[in-house]
Amino acid sequence: MRASDRAYQALRDDIVEWRLPPGTVLGEVEQAERLGVSRTPLREALGRLTAEGLAAPHSGRGVVVTAISLDHAVELFELRSALECQAASLAARRGKREQFRSLQQEFDSAAALLRGDDPDRHRYYELVARLDTDIDEAAANTYLSQALKNLRVHLVRIRRLAKDNPDRLLASATEHANIAGAIAEGDGQLAAAATLLHLHNSLDHLKSTQQSTPQSSERTAS
Amino acid sequence: MRASDRAYQALRDDIVEWRLPPGTVLGEVEQAERLGVSRTPLREALGRLTAEGLAAPHSGRGVVVTAISLDHAVELFELRSALECQAASLAARRGKREQFRSLQQEFDSAAALLRGDDPDRHRYYELVARLDTDIDEAAANTYLSQALKNLRVHLVRIRRLAKDNPDRLLASATEHANIAGAIAEGDGQLAAAATLLHLHNSLDHLKSTQQSTPQSSERTAS
DNA sequence: GCTAACTCGAGTGTATACACAAAATCCCTA
DNA sequence: TAGGGATTTTGTGTATACACTCGAGTTAGC
């Protein structure tokens, strides 16, 4: 693997895992030494991060890790709903019905999984990821997929703000089942509606957990 | 201005203006010499172009200008409608009414402009650009704006495929007036609907001009 | 005669050196 | 003592050199 790819992945992981919190200045020499690569590939990595919006130029001198807060989450979900509703709608029109019918059934039975402990919960997250991937593929739209891919980087980062609780996960499974079901029916409008509902509830949940523990305001001012 | 910025803008312009047609191999040394910069800033420029989707890695060796065809236009408009409908809807909720009311009036009277010759037509395009900008601003969503900005680069490229005809421009002015009017009313649903209609008609027009002169298939195979 | 392997070349990936710009610190002056 | 200017330092922007990889062409062997 190329040094620039390694640097990019390392930095990206460090940012989305909050090991490099928002506001951190990413000096070229400093990061190059830390990651054991030269400045040239590291600059390429920083360029990619900047293009994705994970980092931003800092007053002419270096780049900083961009801030992420509840306000950003609201904006992010406005973009997300537009993209995912469209994706779901297109998938309903173009996807294979059996594929999404079976996903729906998996989500229906996932309720059982979620009563278990962490290993099972991990399998649930994999299932969600599979639905996303399959919708992407069924939508068969390169540009839309690319936009969603860019978006998901930020969503991973946001996820650290939310605390999953069992009730929400259970509701989420039902919502996902509804989405998969609507796509399986080939009903684009319904699929978009189910997606919108799911995203609305997800954001609501995020807001409620944030209001009770507003711990992120320490960095967002930078 | 930085050398990497100059190289990026030059390459970007050359691509969207079809001076570098799809399939063109962008060799680093070759382009660096042509643009009078070193390989280092040119690599940065190529990286940005690749991130935007204007260029793509070419079998592990160099990058090529990506293909753009009617099929791509269809996909592009599927993404575009999702983004612009959302933007229009948010603008209706958050924008200043008088601002869009006045834009609506300008579009209403633009019909007169379009009967004139090219200088006036240029002013019409500026008006369209201003509506886009104002919607962007009123939507007040960084991520959405960024996604739209990325998208518009490709749209400029597509525009070269279409031939504007006076009838279409006249209809387009009316559609834009409808969009501005709906936003001025604060009616998000209506604004989204008007936007969707406009985009549908635009794509239809593109398709019809393409079917009559399918001259672009020469390069799309590469 | 055809296929496979080796060699040569072109072009990319990476490292490093150098130049320039900006920010911070220190010293001098008021 | 405070403020401003100059100098130093740090960090980025650019150029270039070197190494490595991939591909094409040629030659040799079957």
Coordinates of C-alpha atoms (C1' of nucleotides) in Angstrom, one line a residue:
Chain A
M1 CA 0.0 0.0 0.0
R2 CA 1.1 3.5 -0.8
A3 CA 2.5 5.7 2.0
S4 CA -0.1 8.4 1.2
D5 CA -2.9 5.9 1.6
R6 CA -1.6 4.7 4.9
A7 CA -1.3 8.3 6.1
Y8 CA -4.8 9.1 4.9
Q9 CA -6.4 6.1 6.6
A10 CA -4.5 6.6 9.8
L11 CA -5.5 10.3 10.0
R12 CA -9.0 9.6 9.0
D13 CA -9.4 6.9 11.6
D14 CA -7.8 9.2 14.2
I15 CA -10.3 11.9 13.4
V16 CA -13.5 9.8 13.3
E17 CA -12.5 8.0 16.5
W18 CA -12.0 11.3 18.2
R19 CA -8.3 10.5 18.9
L20 CA -7.7 13.8 17.1
P21 CA -10.5 16.0 18.5
P22 CA -11.9 18.9 16.6
G23 CA -9.7 21.9 16.7
T24 CA -6.4 19.9 16.6
V25 CA -3.9 21.5 14.3
L26 CA -2.4 19.1 11.9
G27 CA 1.2 20.3 11.3
E28 CA 2.8 18.7 8.3
V29 CA 6.2 17.9 9.8
E30 CA 4.6 16.8 13.1
Q31 CA 2.1 14.4 11.6
A32 CA 4.7 13.1 9.0
E33 CA 7.0 12.2 11.8
R34 CA 4.3 10.6 13.9
L35 CA 3.1 8.4 11.0
G36 CA 6.5 7.7 9.7
V37 CA 6.1 9.0 6.2
S38 CA 7.5 12.0 4.4
R39 CA 5.8 15.3 4.0
T40 CA 4.9 14.7 0.3
P41 CA 2.5 11.8 0.9
L42 CA 1.2 13.4 4.1
R43 CA 0.3 16.5 2.2
E44 CA -1.7 14.4 -0.2
A45 CA -3.5 12.8 2.8
L46 CA -4.3 16.2 4.2
G47 CA -5.6 17.3 0.9
R48 CA -8.0 14.4 0.8
L49 CA -9.2 15.1 4.3
T50 CA -9.7 18.7 3.5
A51 CA -11.7 17.8 0.4
E52 CA -13.9 15.6 2.5
G53 CA -14.5 18.2 5.1
L54 CA -12.8 16.4 8.0
A55 CA -10.1 19.1 8.0
A56 CA -10.1 22.7 6.9
P57 CA -7.4 25.3 6.2
H58 CA -6.5 27.3 9.3
S59 CA -6.0 31.0 8.6
G60 CA -3.3 30.4 6.0
R61 CA -1.3 28.2 8.3
G62 CA -1.8 24.5 8.3
V63 CA -5.1 22.6 8.6
V64 CA -7.2 21.9 11.7
V65 CA -9.7 19.1 12.4
T66 CA -13.1 20.5 11.7
A67 CA -15.6 21.0 14.5
I68 CA -18.6 18.7 14.8
S69 CA -21.6 19.4 17.0
L70 CA -25.3 19.0 17.3
D71 CA -25.8 21.9 15.0
H72 CA -23.7 20.2 12.4
A73 CA -25.6 17.0 13.0
V74 CA -28.9 18.8 12.1
E75 CA -27.4 20.1 8.9
L76 CA -25.9 16.7 8.2
F77 CA -29.3 15.0 8.6
E78 CA -30.9 17.5 6.2
L79 CA -28.4 16.4 3.5
R80 CA -28.7 12.8 4.6
S81 CA -32.4 12.7 4.3
A82 CA -32.3 14.1 0.8
L83 CA -29.7 11.6 -0.4
E84 CA -31.1 8.5 1.4
C85 CA -34.7 9.1 0.5
Q86 CA -33.7 9.5 -3.1
A87 CA -31.5 6.3 -2.9
A88 CA -34.4 4.4 -1.3
S89 CA -36.8 5.6 -3.9
L90 CA -34.5 4.6 -6.7
A91 CA -33.8 1.2 -5.1
A92 CA -37.5 0.5 -4.9
R93 CA -37.7 1.1 -8.6
R94 CA -34.6 -0.9 -9.6
G95 CA -33.7 -3.3 -6.8
K96 CA -34.4 -7.0 -6.7
R97 CA -37.5 -7.6 -4.6
E98 CA -36.5 -10.9 -3.0
Q99 CA -33.2 -9.4 -1.8
F100 CA -35.0 -6.7 0.1
R101 CA -37.8 -9.0 1.3
S102 CA -35.1 -11.2 2.9
L103 CA -33.5 -8.1 4.5
Q104 CA -36.9 -7.1 5.9
Q105 CA -37.2 -10.5 7.5
E106 CA -33.7 -10.3 8.9
F107 CA -34.6 -7.0 10.5
D108 CA -37.9 -8.4 11.8
S109 CA -36.0 -11.2 13.6
A110 CA -33.2 -8.8 14.6
A111 CA -35.4 -7.7 17.5
A112 CA -34.4 -11.0 19.1
L113 CA -30.7 -10.4 18.4
L114 CA -30.8 -7.0 20.2
R115 CA -31.9 -8.6 23.4
G116 CA -28.6 -10.4 23.5
D117 CA -25.3 -8.9 24.4
D118 CA -22.6 -7.1 22.5
P119 CA -21.5 -9.7 19.9
D120 CA -25.1 -9.9 18.7
R121 CA -25.4 -6.1 18.6
H122 CA -22.3 -6.1 16.4
R123 CA -24.1 -8.4 14.0
Y124 CA -27.0 -5.9 14.0
Y125 CA -24.8 -3.1 13.0
E126 CA -23.5 -5.3 10.2
L127 CA -27.0 -5.9 9.1
V128 CA -27.7 -2.1 8.9
A129 CA -24.5 -1.7 6.9
R130 CA -25.6 -4.4 4.5
L131 CA -28.9 -2.6 4.0
D132 CA -27.1 0.6 3.2
T133 CA -24.8 -1.1 0.8
D134 CA -27.6 -3.0 -1.0
I135 CA -29.7 0.2 -1.3
D136 CA -26.6 1.9 -2.8
E137 CA -26.1 -0.8 -5.2
A138 CA -29.8 -1.1 -6.2
A139 CA -30.0 2.7 -6.7
A140 CA -27.3 2.2 -9.4
N141 CA -26.2 5.8 -9.4
T142 CA -22.5 6.5 -9.2
Y143 CA -22.9 10.1 -8.2
L144 CA -25.4 9.5 -5.5
S145 CA -23.3 6.7 -4.1
Q146 CA -20.3 8.9 -4.0
A147 CA -22.2 11.7 -2.2
L148 CA -23.5 9.1 0.3
K149 CA -20.0 7.8 0.8
N150 CA -18.7 11.2 1.6
L151 CA -21.6 11.8 3.9
R152 CA -21.1 8.6 5.9
V153 CA -17.6 9.6 7.0
H154 CA -19.2 12.5 8.9
L155 CA -22.0 10.3 10.3
V156 CA -19.5 7.9 11.8
R157 CA -18.0 10.8 13.6
I158 CA -21.4 12.0 14.8
R159 CA -22.3 8.5 16.1
R160 CA -19.8 9.0 18.9
L161 CA -22.0 11.8 20.2
A162 CA -25.0 9.4 20.5
K163 CA -25.5 6.8 23.1
D164 CA -27.3 3.8 21.8
N165 CA -30.0 2.5 24.1
P166 CA -31.9 -0.8 23.7
D167 CA -35.3 0.8 23.2
R168 CA -34.0 3.0 20.4
L169 CA -32.2 0.1 18.7
L170 CA -35.3 -2.0 18.8
A171 CA -37.3 0.9 17.2
S172 CA -34.6 1.4 14.7
A173 CA -34.8 -2.3 13.7
T174 CA -38.5 -1.9 13.0
E175 CA -37.9 1.2 11.0
H176 CA -35.2 -0.5 8.9
A177 CA -37.6 -3.4 8.3
N178 CA -40.2 -0.9 7.1
I179 CA -37.7 0.6 4.7
A180 CA -36.6 -2.8 3.3
G181 CA -40.3 -3.8 3.0
A182 CA -41.2 -0.7 1.1
I183 CA -38.3 -1.3 -1.3
A184 CA -39.3 -4.9 -1.7
E185 CA -42.8 -3.7 -2.6
G186 CA -41.3 -1.5 -5.3
D187 CA -43.0 1.5 -3.7
G188 CA -40.6 4.4 -4.0
Q189 CA -42.8 7.0 -2.3
L190 CA -43.3 4.7 0.7
A191 CA -39.6 3.8 0.8
A192 CA -38.7 7.5 0.9
A193 CA -41.3 8.1 3.6
A194 CA -40.0 5.2 5.7
T195 CA -36.4 6.5 5.3
L196 CA -37.4 10.0 6.3
L197 CA -39.2 8.7 9.4
H198 CA -36.2 6.7 10.4
L199 CA -33.8 9.6 10.0
H200 CA -36.1 11.9 11.8
N201 CA -36.3 9.5 14.8
S202 CA -32.6 8.9 14.7
L203 CA -31.9 12.7 14.9
D204 CA -34.5 13.1 17.6
H205 CA -32.8 10.4 19.6
L206 CA -29.4 12.1 19.1
K207 CA -30.9 15.4 20.2
S208 CA -32.3 13.9 23.4
T209 CA -29.1 12.2 24.4
Q210 CA -27.2 15.4 23.7
Q211 CA -29.4 17.6 25.7
S212 CA -29.0 15.5 28.7
T213 CA -25.2 15.4 28.4
P214 CA -24.0 18.5 26.5
Q215 CA -20.4 17.6 26.9
S216 CA -19.3 18.5 23.4
S217 CA -19.4 22.3 23.8
E218 CA -15.8 22.4 25.1
R219 CA -14.3 22.1 21.6
T220 CA -16.9 23.5 19.3
A221 CA -15.9 27.1 20.0
S222 CA -12.5 26.8 18.4
Chain B
M1 CA -1.9 32.6 -6.1
R2 CA -0.3 29.3 -5.4
A3 CA 1.0 27.2 -8.3
S4 CA -1.2 24.2 -7.3
D5 CA -4.3 26.4 -7.5
R6 CA -3.3 27.7 -10.9
A7 CA -2.7 24.2 -12.2
Y8 CA -6.0 23.0 -10.7
Q9 CA -8.1 25.8 -12.2
A10 CA -6.4 25.5 -15.6
L11 CA -7.0 21.7 -15.7
R12 CA -10.5 22.1 -14.4
D13 CA -11.4 24.7 -17.0
D14 CA -9.8 22.6 -19.8
I15 CA -11.9 19.7 -18.7
V16 CA -15.2 21.4 -18.4
E17 CA -14.7 23.3 -21.6
W18 CA -14.0 20.1 -23.4
R19 CA -10.5 21.2 -24.4
L20 CA -9.3 18.0 -22.6
P21 CA -12.0 15.6 -23.8
P22 CA -13.0 12.5 -21.8
G23 CA -10.4 9.7 -22.1
T24 CA -7.5 12.1 -22.2
V25 CA -4.5 10.7 -20.2
L26 CA -3.2 13.3 -17.8
G27 CA 0.5 12.5 -17.5
E28 CA 2.2 14.3 -14.6
V29 CA 5.4 15.4 -16.4
E30 CA 3.5 16.3 -19.6
Q31 CA 0.9 18.5 -17.8
A32 CA 3.4 20.0 -15.5
E33 CA 5.5 21.1 -18.4
R34 CA 2.4 22.4 -20.3
L35 CA 1.2 24.5 -17.3
G36 CA 4.7 25.6 -16.3
V37 CA 4.6 24.2 -12.8
S38 CA 6.5 21.4 -11.1
R39 CA 5.2 17.9 -10.5
T40 CA 4.4 18.5 -6.9
P41 CA 1.7 21.2 -7.2
L42 CA 0.4 19.4 -10.3
R43 CA -0.1 16.2 -8.3
E44 CA -2.1 18.1 -5.8
A45 CA -4.3 19.5 -8.6
L46 CA -4.8 16.0 -10.1
G47 CA -5.7 14.8 -6.6
R48 CA -8.4 17.4 -6.3
L49 CA -9.8 16.7 -9.8
T50 CA -9.9 13.0 -8.9
A51 CA -11.7 13.7 -5.6
E52 CA -14.3 15.7 -7.6
G53 CA -14.8 13.0 -10.1
L54 CA -13.5 14.9 -13.1
A55 CA -10.6 12.6 -13.4
A56 CA -10.1 9.0 -12.3
P57 CA -7.1 6.7 -11.8
H58 CA -6.3 4.8 -14.9
S59 CA -5.3 1.2 -14.3
G60 CA -2.7 2.1 -11.7
R61 CA -0.9 4.4 -14.1
G62 CA -1.8 8.0 -14.3
V63 CA -5.3 9.5 -14.4
V64 CA -7.7 10.0 -17.3
V65 CA -10.4 12.6 -17.8
T66 CA -13.7 10.8 -16.9
A67 CA -16.3 10.1 -19.5
I68 CA -19.5 12.1 -19.5
S69 CA -22.6 11.0 -21.5
L70 CA -26.3 11.1 -21.5
D71 CA -26.4 8.1 -19.1
H72 CA -24.2 10.1 -16.7
A73 CA -26.6 13.1 -17.2
V74 CA -29.5 11.0 -16.0
E75 CA -27.7 9.9 -12.9
L76 CA -26.5 13.4 -12.3
F77 CA -30.0 14.7 -12.5
E78 CA -31.2 12.1 -10.0
L79 CA -28.7 13.4 -7.5
R80 CA -29.4 17.0 -8.5
S81 CA -33.1 16.7 -7.9
A82 CA -32.6 15.3 -4.5
L83 CA -30.2 18.1 -3.5
E84 CA -31.9 21.0 -5.2
C85 CA -35.4 20.1 -4.0
Q86 CA -34.1 19.8 -0.5
A87 CA -32.3 23.2 -0.8
A88 CA -35.4 24.9 -2.2
S89 CA -37.5 23.4 0.5
L90 CA -35.2 24.6 3.2
A91 CA -34.9 28.0 1.5
A92 CA -38.7 28.3 1.6
R93 CA -38.6 27.7 5.3
R94 CA -35.6 30.0 6.1
G95 CA -35.2 32.6 3.3
K96 CA -36.2 36.2 3.2
R97 CA -39.5 36.4 1.4
E98 CA -39.0 39.8 -0.3
Q99 CA -35.7 38.6 -1.7
F100 CA -37.3 35.7 -3.6
R101 CA -40.3 37.7 -4.4
S102 CA -38.1 40.2 -6.3
L103 CA -36.3 37.3 -8.0
Q104 CA -39.6 36.0 -9.1
Q105 CA -40.4 39.3 -10.7
E106 CA -37.1 39.4 -12.4
F107 CA -37.7 36.0 -13.9
D108 CA -41.2 37.1 -15.0
S109 CA -39.7 40.1 -16.9
A110 CA -36.8 37.9 -18.1
A111 CA -39.0 36.7 -20.8
A112 CA -38.5 40.0 -22.5
L113 CA -34.7 39.8 -22.1
L114 CA -34.7 36.4 -23.8
R115 CA -36.2 37.8 -27.0
G116 CA -33.1 40.0 -27.4
D117 CA -29.7 38.8 -28.5
D118 CA -26.7 37.3 -26.8
P119 CA -25.7 40.1 -24.3
D120 CA -29.2 39.9 -22.8
R121 CA -29.1 36.1 -22.7
H122 CA -25.9 36.4 -20.7
R123 CA -27.7 38.5 -18.2
Y124 CA -30.3 35.8 -18.0
Y125 CA -27.7 33.2 -17.1
E126 CA -26.4 35.5 -14.4
L127 CA -29.9 35.7 -13.0
V128 CA -30.2 31.9 -12.9
A129 CA -26.8 31.8 -11.1
R130 CA -28.1 34.4 -8.6
L131 CA -31.2 32.3 -7.8
D132 CA -28.9 29.3 -7.2
T133 CA -26.7 31.3 -5.0
D134 CA -29.5 32.8 -3.0
I135 CA -31.2 29.5 -2.5
D136 CA -27.9 28.0 -1.3
E137 CA -27.5 30.8 1.1
A138 CA -31.1 30.8 2.4
A139 CA -30.9 27.0 2.9
A140 CA -28.1 27.7 5.4
N141 CA -26.6 24.3 5.2
T142 CA -22.9 23.9 4.8
Y143 CA -22.9 20.3 3.8
L144 CA -25.7 20.7 1.3
S145 CA -24.0 23.7 -0.2
Q146 CA -20.8 21.7 -0.5
A147 CA -22.6 18.8 -2.2
L148 CA -24.3 21.2 -4.6
K149 CA -21.0 22.9 -5.4
N150 CA -19.4 19.6 -6.3
L151 CA -22.3 18.7 -8.4
R152 CA -22.4 21.9 -10.4
V153 CA -18.9 21.3 -11.8
H154 CA -20.3 18.3 -13.6
L155 CA -23.4 20.2 -14.7
V156 CA -21.3 22.8 -16.4
R157 CA -19.6 20.0 -18.3
I158 CA -23.0 18.5 -19.3
R159 CA -24.3 21.9 -20.5
R160 CA -22.0 21.6 -23.4
L161 CA -24.0 18.6 -24.6
A162 CA -27.2 20.6 -24.7
K163 CA -28.2 23.2 -27.2
D164 CA -30.2 26.0 -25.8
N165 CA -33.2 27.0 -27.9
P166 CA -35.3 30.1 -27.3
D167 CA -38.5 28.2 -26.5
R168 CA -36.8 26.2 -23.9
L169 CA -35.2 29.2 -22.3
L170 CA -38.5 30.9 -22.2
A171 CA -40.1 27.9 -20.5
S172 CA -37.1 27.7 -18.1
A173 CA -37.6 31.3 -17.1
T174 CA -41.2 30.6 -16.1
E175 CA -40.2 27.5 -14.2
H176 CA -37.6 29.5 -12.3
A177 CA -40.2 32.2 -11.5
N178 CA -42.4 29.4 -10.1
I179 CA -39.5 28.2 -7.9
A180 CA -38.7 31.7 -6.6
G181 CA -42.4 32.3 -6.1
A182 CA -42.9 29.2 -4.1
I183 CA -39.9 30.0 -1.9
A184 CA -41.3 33.5 -1.4
E185 CA -44.6 32.0 -0.3
G186 CA -42.6 30.0 2.3
D187 CA -44.1 26.8 0.9
G188 CA -41.4 24.2 1.0
Q189 CA -43.4 21.4 -0.6
L190 CA -44.4 23.6 -3.5
A191 CA -40.8 24.9 -3.9
A192 CA -39.6 21.3 -4.1
A193 CA -42.3 20.4 -6.6
A194 CA -41.5 23.4 -8.8
T195 CA -37.8 22.5 -8.7
L196 CA -38.5 18.9 -9.5
L197 CA -40.6 19.9 -12.5
H198 CA -37.9 22.3 -13.7
L199 CA -35.2 19.7 -13.5
H200 CA -37.4 17.1 -15.2
N201 CA -38.0 19.4 -18.1
S202 CA -34.4 20.4 -18.3
L203 CA -33.4 16.8 -18.6
D204 CA -36.1 16.1 -21.1
H205 CA -34.8 18.9 -23.2
L206 CA -31.3 17.6 -22.9
K207 CA -32.4 14.1 -24.0
S208 CA -34.3 15.4 -27.0
T209 CA -31.4 17.5 -28.2
Q210 CA -29.1 14.5 -27.7
Q211 CA -31.2 12.0 -29.5
S212 CA -31.3 14.2 -32.6
T213 CA -27.5 14.6 -32.5
P214 CA -25.8 11.7 -30.7
Q215 CA -22.3 13.0 -31.4
S216 CA -20.9 12.2 -28.0
S217 CA -20.6 8.4 -28.4
E218 CA -17.2 8.7 -30.0
R219 CA -15.4 9.2 -26.7
T220 CA -17.6 7.6 -24.2
A221 CA -16.3 4.1 -25.0
S222 CA -12.7 4.8 -23.8
Chain C
dG1 C1' 5.7 -19.8 -36.0
dC2 C1' 4.0 -18.8 -31.5
dT3 C1' 4.6 -18.0 -26.8
dA4 C1' 7.0 -16.8 -22.8
dA5 C1' 10.5 -14.5 -20.4
dC6 C1' 13.7 -10.8 -19.9
dT7 C1' 15.3 -6.3 -20.5
dC8 C1' 14.8 -1.6 -21.2
dG9 C1' 12.3 2.6 -20.7
dA10 C1' 8.9 5.7 -19.2
dG11 C1' 6.4 7.4 -15.6
dT12 C1' 4.8 7.5 -10.9
dG13 C1' 5.7 7.4 -5.6
dT14 C1' 8.5 9.2 -2.1
dA15 C1' 12.1 11.8 0.1
dT16 C1' 14.6 15.8 0.8
dA17 C1' 16.5 20.4 0.1
dC18 C1' 15.6 25.1 -0.5
dA19 C1' 13.0 29.4 -0.5
dC20 C1' 9.5 32.3 1.2
dA21 C1' 6.0 33.8 4.3
dA22 C1' 4.0 34.5 8.7
dA23 C1' 4.0 34.5 13.5
dA24 C1' 6.2 35.0 17.8
dT25 C1' 9.6 36.8 20.7
dC26 C1' 12.9 39.9 22.1
dC27 C1' 15.1 44.3 22.3
dC28 C1' 15.1 49.0 21.9
dT29 C1' 13.0 53.4 22.4
dA30 C1' 9.7 56.5 24.1
Chain D
dT1 C1' 6.5 49.9 31.5
dA2 C1' 4.4 49.6 27.2
dG3 C1' 4.5 49.6 22.4
dG4 C1' 6.5 49.0 18.0
dG5 C1' 9.8 47.2 15.0
dA6 C1' 13.2 43.8 13.7
dT7 C1' 14.9 39.3 13.9
dT8 C1' 14.5 34.6 14.5
dT9 C1' 12.0 30.5 14.1
dT10 C1' 8.7 27.5 12.5
dG11 C1' 6.1 25.8 8.9
dT12 C1' 4.4 25.6 4.2
dG13 C1' 5.1 25.8 -1.0
dT14 C1' 7.8 24.3 -4.7
dA15 C1' 11.4 21.9 -7.1
dT16 C1' 14.2 18.1 -8.0
dA17 C1' 16.5 13.8 -7.4
dC18 C1' 16.1 8.9 -6.8
dA19 C1' 14.0 4.5 -6.6
dC20 C1' 10.6 1.3 -7.9
dT21 C1' 6.9 -0.5 -10.6
dC22 C1' 4.5 -1.5 -14.7
dG23 C1' 4.4 -2.1 -19.6
dA24 C1' 6.0 -2.8 -24.1
dG25 C1' 9.1 -4.7 -27.2
dT26 C1' 12.4 -8.0 -28.5
dT27 C1' 14.6 -12.3 -28.4
dA28 C1' 15.1 -17.0 -27.5
dG29 C1' 13.2 -21.5 -26.8
dC30 C1' 9.9 -24.9 -27.7

